[in-house]
Tab-separated table of C-alpha atoms in Angstrom:
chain	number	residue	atom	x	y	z
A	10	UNK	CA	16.668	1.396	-16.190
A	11	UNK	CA	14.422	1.878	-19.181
A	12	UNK	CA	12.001	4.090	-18.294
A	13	UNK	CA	9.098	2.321	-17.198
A	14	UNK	CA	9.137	0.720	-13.739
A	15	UNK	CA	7.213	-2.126	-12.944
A	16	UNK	CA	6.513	-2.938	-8.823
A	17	UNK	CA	6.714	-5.207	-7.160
A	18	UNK	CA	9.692	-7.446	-8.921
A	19	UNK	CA	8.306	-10.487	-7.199
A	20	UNK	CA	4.845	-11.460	-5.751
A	21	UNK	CA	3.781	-14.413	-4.256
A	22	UNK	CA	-0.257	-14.638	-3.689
A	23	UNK	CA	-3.263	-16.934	-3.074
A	24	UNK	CA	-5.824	-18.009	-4.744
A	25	UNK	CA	-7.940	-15.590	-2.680
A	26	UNK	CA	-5.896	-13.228	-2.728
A	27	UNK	CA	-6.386	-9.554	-4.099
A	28	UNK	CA	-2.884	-7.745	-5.180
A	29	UNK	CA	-2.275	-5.047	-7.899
A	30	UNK	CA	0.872	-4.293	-10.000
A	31	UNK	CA	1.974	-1.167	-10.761
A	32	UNK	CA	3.999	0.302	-14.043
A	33	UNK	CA	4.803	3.640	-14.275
A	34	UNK	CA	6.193	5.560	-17.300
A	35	UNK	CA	8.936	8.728	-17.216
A	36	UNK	CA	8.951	8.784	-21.294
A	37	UNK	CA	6.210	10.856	-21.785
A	38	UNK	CA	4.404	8.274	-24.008
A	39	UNK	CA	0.899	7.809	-24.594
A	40	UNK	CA	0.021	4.258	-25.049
A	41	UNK	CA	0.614	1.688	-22.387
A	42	UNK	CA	0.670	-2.020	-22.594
A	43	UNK	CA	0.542	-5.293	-20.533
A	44	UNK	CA	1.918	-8.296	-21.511
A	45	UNK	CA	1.914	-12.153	-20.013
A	46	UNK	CA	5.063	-14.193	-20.816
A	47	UNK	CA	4.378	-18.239	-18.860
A	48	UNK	CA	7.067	-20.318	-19.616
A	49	UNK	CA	7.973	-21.729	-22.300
A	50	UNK	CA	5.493	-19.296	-24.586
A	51	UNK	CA	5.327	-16.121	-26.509
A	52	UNK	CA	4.377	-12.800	-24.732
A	53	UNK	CA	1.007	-12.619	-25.147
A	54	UNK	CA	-0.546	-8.972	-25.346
A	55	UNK	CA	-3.374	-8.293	-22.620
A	56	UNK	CA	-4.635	-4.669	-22.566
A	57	UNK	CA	-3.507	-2.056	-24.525
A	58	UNK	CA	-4.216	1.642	-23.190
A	59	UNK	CA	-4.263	4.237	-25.494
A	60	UNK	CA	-5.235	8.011	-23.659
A	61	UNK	CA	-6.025	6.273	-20.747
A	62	UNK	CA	-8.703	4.858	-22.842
A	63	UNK	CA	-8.744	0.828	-22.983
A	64	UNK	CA	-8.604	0.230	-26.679
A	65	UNK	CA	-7.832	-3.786	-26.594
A	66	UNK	CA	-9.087	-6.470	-24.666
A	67	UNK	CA	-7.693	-9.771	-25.481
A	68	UNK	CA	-10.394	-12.134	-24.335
A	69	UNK	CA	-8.629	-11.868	-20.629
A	70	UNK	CA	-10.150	-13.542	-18.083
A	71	UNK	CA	-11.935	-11.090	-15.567
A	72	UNK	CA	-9.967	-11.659	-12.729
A	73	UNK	CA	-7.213	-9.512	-14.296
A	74	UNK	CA	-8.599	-5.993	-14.031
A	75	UNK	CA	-6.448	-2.988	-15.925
A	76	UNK	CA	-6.994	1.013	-14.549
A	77	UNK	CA	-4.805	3.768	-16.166
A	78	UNK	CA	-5.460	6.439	-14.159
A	79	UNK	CA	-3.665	8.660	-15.947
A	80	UNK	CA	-0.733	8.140	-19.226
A	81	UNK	CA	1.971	8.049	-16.773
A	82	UNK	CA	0.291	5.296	-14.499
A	83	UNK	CA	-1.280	1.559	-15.708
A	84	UNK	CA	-2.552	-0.947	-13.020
A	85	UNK	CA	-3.118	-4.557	-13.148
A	86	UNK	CA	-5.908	-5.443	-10.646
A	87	UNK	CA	-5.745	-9.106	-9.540
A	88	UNK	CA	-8.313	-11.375	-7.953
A	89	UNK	CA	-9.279	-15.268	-7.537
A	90	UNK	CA	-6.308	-16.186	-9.811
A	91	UNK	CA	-5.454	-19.674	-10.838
A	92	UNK	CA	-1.652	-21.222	-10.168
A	93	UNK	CA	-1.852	-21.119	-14.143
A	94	UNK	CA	-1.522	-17.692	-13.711
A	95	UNK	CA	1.409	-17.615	-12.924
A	96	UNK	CA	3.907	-15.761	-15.251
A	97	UNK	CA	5.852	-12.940	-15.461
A	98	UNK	CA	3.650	-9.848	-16.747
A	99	UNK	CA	5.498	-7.433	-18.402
A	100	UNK	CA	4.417	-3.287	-18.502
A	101	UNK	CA	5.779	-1.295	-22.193
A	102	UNK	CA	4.748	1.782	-23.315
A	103	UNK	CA	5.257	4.041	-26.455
A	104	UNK	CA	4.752	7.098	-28.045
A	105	UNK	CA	1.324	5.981	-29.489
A	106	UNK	CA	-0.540	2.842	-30.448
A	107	UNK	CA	0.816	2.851	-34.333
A	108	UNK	CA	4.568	3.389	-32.266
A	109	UNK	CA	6.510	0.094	-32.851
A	110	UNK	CA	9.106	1.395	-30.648
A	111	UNK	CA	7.844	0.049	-27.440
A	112	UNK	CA	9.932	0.533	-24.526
A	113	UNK	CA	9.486	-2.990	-21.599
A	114	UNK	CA	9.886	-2.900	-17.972
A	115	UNK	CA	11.690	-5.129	-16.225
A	116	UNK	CA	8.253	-6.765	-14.994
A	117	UNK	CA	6.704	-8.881	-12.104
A	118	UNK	CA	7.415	-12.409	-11.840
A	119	UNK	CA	3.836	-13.276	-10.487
A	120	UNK	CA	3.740	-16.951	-8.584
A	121	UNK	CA	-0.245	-17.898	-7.507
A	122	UNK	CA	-0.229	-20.786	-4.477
B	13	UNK	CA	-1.020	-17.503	-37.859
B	14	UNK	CA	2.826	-17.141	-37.749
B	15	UNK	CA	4.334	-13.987	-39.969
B	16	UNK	CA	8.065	-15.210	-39.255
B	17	UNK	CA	9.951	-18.586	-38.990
B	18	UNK	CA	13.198	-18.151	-36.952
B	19	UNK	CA	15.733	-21.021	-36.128
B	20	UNK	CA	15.248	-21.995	-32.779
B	21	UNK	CA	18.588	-21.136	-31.598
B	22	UNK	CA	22.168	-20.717	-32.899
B	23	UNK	CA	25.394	-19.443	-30.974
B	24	UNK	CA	28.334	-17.706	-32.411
B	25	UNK	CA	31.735	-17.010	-30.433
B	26	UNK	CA	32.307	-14.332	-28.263
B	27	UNK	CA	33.968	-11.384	-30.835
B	28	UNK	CA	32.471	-12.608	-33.880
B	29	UNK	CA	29.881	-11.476	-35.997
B	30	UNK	CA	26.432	-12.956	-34.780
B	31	UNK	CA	23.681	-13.466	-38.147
B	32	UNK	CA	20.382	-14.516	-37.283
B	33	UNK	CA	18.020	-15.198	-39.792
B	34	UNK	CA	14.240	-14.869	-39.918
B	35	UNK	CA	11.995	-15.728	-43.241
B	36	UNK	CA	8.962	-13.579	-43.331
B	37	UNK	CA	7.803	-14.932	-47.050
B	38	UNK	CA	4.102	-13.358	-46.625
B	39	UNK	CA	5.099	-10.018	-45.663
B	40	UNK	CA	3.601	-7.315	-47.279
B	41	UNK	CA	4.057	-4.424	-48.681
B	42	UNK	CA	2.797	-1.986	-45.971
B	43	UNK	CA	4.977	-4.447	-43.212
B	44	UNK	CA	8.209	-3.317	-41.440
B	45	UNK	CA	10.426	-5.785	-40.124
B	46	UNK	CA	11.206	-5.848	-36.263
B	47	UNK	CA	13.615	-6.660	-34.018
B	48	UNK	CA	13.788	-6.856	-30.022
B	49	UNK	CA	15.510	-9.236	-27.857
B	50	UNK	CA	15.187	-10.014	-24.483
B	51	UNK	CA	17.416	-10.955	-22.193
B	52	UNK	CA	16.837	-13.531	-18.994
B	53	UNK	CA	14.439	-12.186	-16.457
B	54	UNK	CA	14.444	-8.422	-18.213
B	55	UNK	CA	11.766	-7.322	-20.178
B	56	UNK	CA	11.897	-7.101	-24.351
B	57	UNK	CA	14.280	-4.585	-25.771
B	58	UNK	CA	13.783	-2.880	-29.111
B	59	UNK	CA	16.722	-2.759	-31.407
B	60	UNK	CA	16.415	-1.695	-34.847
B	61	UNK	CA	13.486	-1.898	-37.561
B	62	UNK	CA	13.215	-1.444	-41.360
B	63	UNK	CA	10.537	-1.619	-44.195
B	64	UNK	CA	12.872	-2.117	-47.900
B	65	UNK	CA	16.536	-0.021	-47.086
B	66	UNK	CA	19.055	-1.949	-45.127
B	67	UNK	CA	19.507	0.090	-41.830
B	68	UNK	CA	22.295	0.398	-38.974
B	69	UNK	CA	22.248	1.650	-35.744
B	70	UNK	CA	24.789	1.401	-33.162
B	71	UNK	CA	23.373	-1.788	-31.446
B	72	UNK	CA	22.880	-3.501	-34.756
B	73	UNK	CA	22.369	-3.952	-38.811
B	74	UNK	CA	19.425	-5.133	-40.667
B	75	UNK	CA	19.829	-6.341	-44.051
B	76	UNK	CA	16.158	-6.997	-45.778
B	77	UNK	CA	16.812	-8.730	-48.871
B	78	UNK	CA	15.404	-7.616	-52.126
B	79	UNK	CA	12.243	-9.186	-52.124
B	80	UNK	CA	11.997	-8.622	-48.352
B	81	UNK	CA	11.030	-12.427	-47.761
B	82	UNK	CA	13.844	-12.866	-45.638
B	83	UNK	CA	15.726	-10.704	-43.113
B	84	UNK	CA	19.057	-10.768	-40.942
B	85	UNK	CA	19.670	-8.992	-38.009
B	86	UNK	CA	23.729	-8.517	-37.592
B	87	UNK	CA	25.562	-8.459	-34.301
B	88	UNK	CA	28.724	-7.185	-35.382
B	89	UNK	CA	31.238	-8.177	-32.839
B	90	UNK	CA	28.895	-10.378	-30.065
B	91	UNK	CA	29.759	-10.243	-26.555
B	92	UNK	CA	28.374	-12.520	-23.634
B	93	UNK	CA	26.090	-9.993	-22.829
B	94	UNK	CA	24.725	-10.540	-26.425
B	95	UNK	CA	22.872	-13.627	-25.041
B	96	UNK	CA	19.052	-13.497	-25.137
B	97	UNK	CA	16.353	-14.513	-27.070
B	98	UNK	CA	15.749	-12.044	-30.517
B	99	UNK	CA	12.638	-11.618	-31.937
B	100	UNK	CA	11.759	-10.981	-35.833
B	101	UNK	CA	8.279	-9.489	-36.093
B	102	UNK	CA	6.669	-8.169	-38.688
B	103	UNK	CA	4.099	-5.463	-38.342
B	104	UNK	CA	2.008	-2.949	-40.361
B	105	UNK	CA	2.621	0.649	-41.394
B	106	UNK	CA	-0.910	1.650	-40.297
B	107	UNK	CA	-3.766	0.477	-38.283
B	108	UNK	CA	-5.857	1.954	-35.620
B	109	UNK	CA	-4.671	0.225	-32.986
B	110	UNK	CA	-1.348	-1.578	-33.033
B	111	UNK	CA	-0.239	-4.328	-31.236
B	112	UNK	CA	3.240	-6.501	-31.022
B	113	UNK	CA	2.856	-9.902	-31.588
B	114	UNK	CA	5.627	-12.009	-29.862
B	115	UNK	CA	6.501	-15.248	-31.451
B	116	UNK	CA	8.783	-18.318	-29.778
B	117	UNK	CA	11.956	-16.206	-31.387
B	118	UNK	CA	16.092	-17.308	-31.441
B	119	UNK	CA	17.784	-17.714	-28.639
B	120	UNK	CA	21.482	-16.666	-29.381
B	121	UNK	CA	24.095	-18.476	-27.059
B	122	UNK	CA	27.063	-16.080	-27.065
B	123	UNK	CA	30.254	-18.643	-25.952
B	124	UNK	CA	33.443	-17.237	-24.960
């Protein structure tokens, strides 16, 4: 257990589908992150939450939609996704965006039929 | 644009000391060198870092050479559970708004 729980460990959706994933943080950090890892390729940083403020966008699609409620808290809203979607998408937080320590949930291993 | 070049995998046995390498020849002076590793189906896992002093901590050892174009993370006595995939990333000092950039990284076969 690391400190940031990511739910559910496993979803399986259609393409019409609307889900969410959750990650939730017990460290008391202020920044909160999600990644995408597909197979066979490098994590690739999607949103970066700072304050509950969104302070990067990677040029993600809009079908992924991030909330952060609150610092403890960071959604992933999903809708219309593409079976190339699938991955596993992987929640980290730290202390604050300059923070290199970042600190990974276990993530969601996200399959789109 | 790639900061480090890692082998793409190496193994070492089971007890021994595990030394991965990673070249970061463009680093600069305001860079620390990272290390995390992540292990199948678990999320990335921070392990040590370092900007020009060798450092130790009681997962691992980082020895930044001189010039700091080069790095080696040091598994003193690897176990099975040693076996992931460890990546060298280099990252600024300062900047607004950070962000860890994952390359393909090592993938370190532990054998018994």
């Amino acid at each position: 257990e690391t400190g940031v729980t990511q739910t559910p460990r496993h979803l399986v959706m259609g393409m019409t589908n609307k889900k969410s994933l959750k990650c939730e943080q017990h460290l008391g950090h202020n920044a909160m992150y999600w990644y995408k890892q597909s197979a066979k390729k490098p994590l690739e940083l999607m949103f970066v939450y700072s304050l509950e403020e969104r302070v990067e966008n990677n040029s993600v699609p809009s079908r992924f939609s991030p909330e952060c409620p609150n610092s403890s808290h960071l959604f992933l809203h999903l809708h219309t996704l593409q079976p190339e979607d699938s991955a596993l998408y992987l929640c980290a937080s730290s202390q604050n965006p300059r923070d290199y320590g970042y600190t990974f949930g276990s993530g969601t291993r996200l399959t789109v039929v | 644009d790639a900061k480090t070049t890692q082998p793409p995998s190496m193994d070492c046995a089971e007890g021994r000391a595990a030394n991965l390498p990673c070249n970061h020849s463009t680093i600069s002076g305001n860079e620390y060198v990272y290390w995390y590793r992540q292990i199948h189906s678990q999320g990335p896992q921070y392990i040590i870092h370092g900007l020009k002093n060798n450092e130790t901590n009681e997962m691992a050892s980082l020895i930044i050479t001189e010039d700091r174009k080069s790095s080696t993370l040091i598994l003193p006595h690897a176990t099975l559970r040693d076996t992931a995939v460890y990546y060298c990333i280099v990252r600024p000092i300062t900047g607004a708004n950070s962000k860890l950039t994952f390359g393909k990284g090592i993938t370190l076969s532990v054998r018994p």
